[in-house]
Structures are given as structure tokens and as C-alpha cells.
Amino acid sequence: MKTKNVEFKKIAKGVMLLGLSSMLLTSCGGKKNQTNTGVTGNAPIFSNPQQQNDYNQLKAQYPCQSGQRVEQNFVLNVSGVQGNTIAGTMTPGGAPGASTQSYFGINTGFKDIMVITQAGQNQFNVHLSLCAVQGQTTWFIGGDAQLSNFVLDFATLNTSVSCSYGNIVQANVRFTNSKFGQDGRSFTQVCWQ
């Protein structure tokens, strides 16, 4: 009798946890699939309509679960490019002039997008499109969560013959999140054609 009571409690606990998990997952839905088009920074990174078109296709292929994106532009000045790898502190804004080469990357877990365009010999524009992430009681990305101190640890760039634009083979970005301190994202290559 005692064994059956213990087994029943374990089953009831499992069913309750499953129900609670299902409730949390479905409670985040129901919002319109809207994209936050506000971009901080003062210069666009796309110098031709085809780059913008490819970027829009990528956003459509990797939609955010929340339906909202936090989009930011940065300029990256590097003192020297190590082969095909760049790194440095990302300053809000953008470098003027036409971009000579574009590189696209994706974080498949969060569906975040990174675009790096070369603006000069050692100057790059970096565009981050991070999916807004809301917890049960607070925003982690988006909403009132403030992001700052962006650093590109590294980005390995590759011009590809199989894709219409170059790929970000691997990249890692760190930033400070006002909600819980140090945060970051990793990106890998993507081909959307």
C-alpha cells in the first residue's frame, strides 16, 4: 500500500510538472508576429538593395519566437586583420561609404542574425539583430533590458562560392546586459539559397 502511494505521488508530480511546462510554453504565444524595426546607431550598413533583400529573406527564414527583434549597428576598427579573422570593440554607429563585401551569420538557437560588411581596409560595420527574449517576469533581451559594452571576441570571415554573400564561419560577441550582467552570442555560417 505504501509503495503504491509513493508511485502515485511520483506520477502526480510528473503530470503536474508537465502541465506547468506546457502552460509556460503556450503562454508566451498569441502575439502578432511583429518585427521591431528600430535600429540604434547612425548609419545603415547596407549599400545596395540586394544586401537588404537578402537580409530580409534571412529574417523571414529565421523568425524570432517572440516576433520582435532588437537591431543595432556598430562600427569596428581593427588594427590588423589576422588572416580572415577580425576582433575588437564595437562602437555604436556605422562607418560611412559603400560596403565592399558582406558576411552573414546566424545563431540557430536564438535565431539571432549578424551581418558584417567591410567598409574600408581595416573598418567594418557590424549589424546585430537579436531576438527579444521575455521571461516570466522580465525581459532578458528587448523591453527594458539595456545592452551595452559590445565586444567582438573574434569573427572568422569566408567568401563563399556557394552563397551569394560571404559567411561568418564562426563569431563570438560579448555584451553587458542590465538584467544579469555579462551576456553574449555565438554565430555560425548560413546559406539561404
mmCIF file of N, CA and C in Angstrom, residues 12 32 51 68 89 134-135 143 169 173:
data_model
loop_
_atom_site.group_PDB
_atom_site.id
_atom_site.type_symbol
_atom_site.label_atom_id
_atom_site.label_comp_id
_atom_site.label_asym_id
_atom_site.label_seq_id
_atom_site.Cartn_x
_atom_site.Cartn_y
_atom_site.Cartn_z
ATOM 1 N N ALA A 12 1.904 11.793 -10.103
ATOM 2 C CA ALA A 12 1.174 13.058 -9.984
ATOM 3 C C ALA A 12 2.126 14.249 -10.115
ATOM 4 N N LYS A 32 1.090 39.042 -32.085
ATOM 5 C CA LYS A 32 1.266 39.212 -33.523
ATOM 6 C C LYS A 32 2.747 39.090 -33.858
ATOM 7 N N GLN A 51 21.604 43.557 -50.835
ATOM 8 C CA GLN A 51 22.007 43.198 -49.476
ATOM 9 C C GLN A 51 20.807 43.269 -48.539
ATOM 10 N N GLN A 68 9.719 39.717 -32.164
ATOM 11 C CA GLN A 68 10.355 41.031 -32.081
ATOM 12 C C GLN A 68 11.870 40.889 -32.122
ATOM 13 N N THR A 89 36.578 46.118 -30.217
ATOM 14 C CA THR A 89 35.458 46.755 -29.532
ATOM 15 C C THR A 89 34.500 47.331 -30.569
ATOM 16 N N GLN A 134 11.700 37.213 -23.524
ATOM 17 C CA GLN A 134 10.993 37.626 -22.322
ATOM 18 C C GLN A 134 10.831 36.432 -21.402
ATOM 19 N N GLY A 135 11.201 36.627 -20.135
ATOM 20 C CA GLY A 135 10.972 35.610 -19.122
ATOM 21 C C GLY A 135 9.578 35.773 -18.547
ATOM 22 N N GLY A 143 12.564 44.912 -24.534
ATOM 23 C CA GLY A 143 11.828 45.520 -23.431
ATOM 24 C C GLY A 143 12.688 46.535 -22.705
ATOM 25 N N VAL A 169 32.009 32.308 -40.587
ATOM 26 C CA VAL A 169 32.234 30.896 -40.272
ATOM 27 C C VAL A 169 31.994 30.659 -38.791
ATOM 28 N N VAL A 173 30.324 37.277 -29.761
ATOM 29 C CA VAL A 173 30.115 38.651 -29.311
ATOM 30 C C VAL A 173 29.761 38.615 -27.833
#
